[in-house]
Amino acid sequence: MTQTLDRDAFFIGGTWRAPATAETLQVVSPHTEEVVATVPAGSPADVDAAVAAARQAFDTGPWPRMSPQERIEVVQAFSGLYAARLAEMADLISLEMGSPTSFSNLAQAPAPWMMVEAFLGIAREFPWEETRPGALGADVIVRREPVGVVAAIPPWNVPQFTTMSKVVPALLAGCTVVVKPAPETPLDAYLMAELLAEAGVPDGVVNFVAAGREVGEHLVAHPGVDKVAFTGSTAAGRKIASVCGEQLKRVSLELGGKSAAIVLDDADLGATMEGLKFIGLMNSGQACVAQTRILASRRNYAAVVDALAETVSSMAVGDPMDPATEVGPMVAQRQQERVEKYIALGQEEGARVVVGGNGRPDGLDRGWYVRPTVFADVDNRMRIAREEIFGPVLSVIPFDDVDDAVRIANDSDYGLAGTVWTGDQEAGLDVARRVRAGTYGVNTYTMDFAAPFGGHKASGIGREFGPEGLAHYTELKSIYPTTPGM
Ligand code: NAD
């Protein structure tokens, strides 16, 4: 890319507006450790301006008063524009956070676009206003109205995926939005803002202010915000939920995970390894749904560990822009250090490194790389089995029988995702029904945007995607039309 990616303004109130302070964010390539762009860092004053614009657009602007069909047409135009820029979007995300281009061209840009298309279909069928027979003999009108001004706070790991899952249902419902992109990944958000403006979203309906945590806290607590939609760490989710609880703000939280993949003895080991490679190490292990606890029966344990060791050791680690790369760098040095600390901790806890371990991958002295690592002899009580590492580290845990496997899978603070690998579809579905997780795959893990996605337990509150994900941006209102004779 020859053209500069630097920016000097925020998208607020439908225009590119100068920042309130001279503070900047530097976007650093995790592969080269070089600054690739400089953008303004949002301050509380910028957030105040963005919330004021969103508030005005909600309270007096056309967007919440348009028909759902009129809003669908604008979002449809956005979808068309977005579809034409997928490769560019994928490249921006690989550049700013190091996602392997193979993953970016699947999940970082095309998947968010597919999500928009799915939400458009859902919005066309959604019961925005229905008349139902009342219990008192007269009909009742039930309306789903926009919840108001939404604060959308995504993380850096899948920035467009987690922004789209909030902005698009919010728009379709008639809400207005302030997006606070993570400081590591502002560049994709700038492109998204341009495309929304080009699609004809009215002024003030969507506003973007990239900033760090403290400014995020200011946005969450802002009295002009009606609902917070957050994706990120469980620690931040707890804080946000407590502020929203105090203020009685609507809140939805998509948080961390420590999901388990259960490998039953009748699983096709080759196909299972292909699956585990993806669901365990996608996005270099920086995925909330990553299934990093691999549960194998004691009888089949050695075979699973050997197959996994062979699979992971053959994965290509390196430059995210190389199409052959399967594992790229960590997003930042602090994330590299965090993963290395967990690898050391696993060894202290008595787990056995069968692949990887600390040290840099061969030939990668620059960039925030770690070695993809597989631990065997892991006990589910160890911290490496309980805490989210958010890097390419898998733990293989033995189980006695299917009941024991389900018990171990459920013995977690989290409950976001999971899979079972088996030759028996019915047995797989039985396990799927018993694991306490918001999403579950049998011999696969593919998110379907028609179905709700979210977590049990410390993995979050609420759901994204599907009609349930759209409903989170609406408030219910019941209208009792005059009953004759009353
Ligand atoms: P993080 O919680 O540190 O930050 C996420 C976002 O929230 C960033 O934009 C950050 O600036 C902001 N933020 C942080 N603290 C805040 C606060 N108190 N108030 C307001 N805003 C705040 O998380 P991260 O390190 O950027 O992302 C990784 C985490 O996200 C992992 O735990 C991962 O599991 C989770 N995640 C979950 C999902 C999901 O759908 N469940 C998807 C992707 C990532």
Coordinates of C-alpha atoms in Angstrom, one line a residue, residues 261-264 267-281 291 294-296 300-315 326 374 394 396 421-422 443:
A261 CA -13.5 -30.1 22.1
I262 CA -14.4 -33.6 23.0
V263 CA -12.8 -36.3 20.9
L264 CA -14.7 -39.6 21.2
A267 CA -13.9 -40.0 15.7
D268 CA -12.2 -39.9 12.4
L269 CA -8.8 -38.7 13.7
G270 CA -7.7 -37.1 10.4
A271 CA -10.8 -35.1 10.0
T272 CA -10.8 -34.3 13.7
M273 CA -7.3 -32.9 13.5
E274 CA -8.2 -30.7 10.5
G275 CA -11.1 -29.4 12.6
L276 CA -9.1 -28.8 15.7
K277 CA -6.4 -27.0 13.8
F278 CA -9.1 -24.4 12.8
I279 CA -11.2 -24.2 15.9
G280 CA -8.2 -24.3 18.3
L281 CA -5.8 -22.0 16.5
Q291 CA -11.4 -24.6 21.7
I294 CA -8.9 -30.9 23.9
L295 CA -10.6 -33.8 25.7
A296 CA -9.4 -37.3 24.8
N300 CA -7.1 -43.1 22.9
Y301 CA -5.1 -40.4 24.7
A302 CA -1.6 -41.2 23.2
A303 CA -3.0 -41.4 19.7
V304 CA -4.8 -38.0 20.0
V305 CA -1.7 -36.3 21.5
D306 CA 0.5 -37.7 18.7
A307 CA -1.8 -36.7 16.0
L308 CA -2.3 -33.2 17.4
A309 CA 1.5 -32.8 17.9
E310 CA 2.0 -33.7 14.2
T311 CA -0.7 -31.4 13.1
V312 CA 0.4 -28.4 15.1
S313 CA 4.1 -28.8 14.4
S314 CA 3.4 -28.8 10.6
M315 CA 1.5 -25.5 10.7
E326 CA -1.6 -20.5 9.3
V374 CA 0.5 -28.3 22.7
L394 CA -3.7 -26.2 23.3
V396 CA -5.0 -32.1 26.0
W421 CA -15.9 -35.3 17.3
T422 CA -17.5 -38.7 16.7
N443 CA -17.8 -32.6 13.8

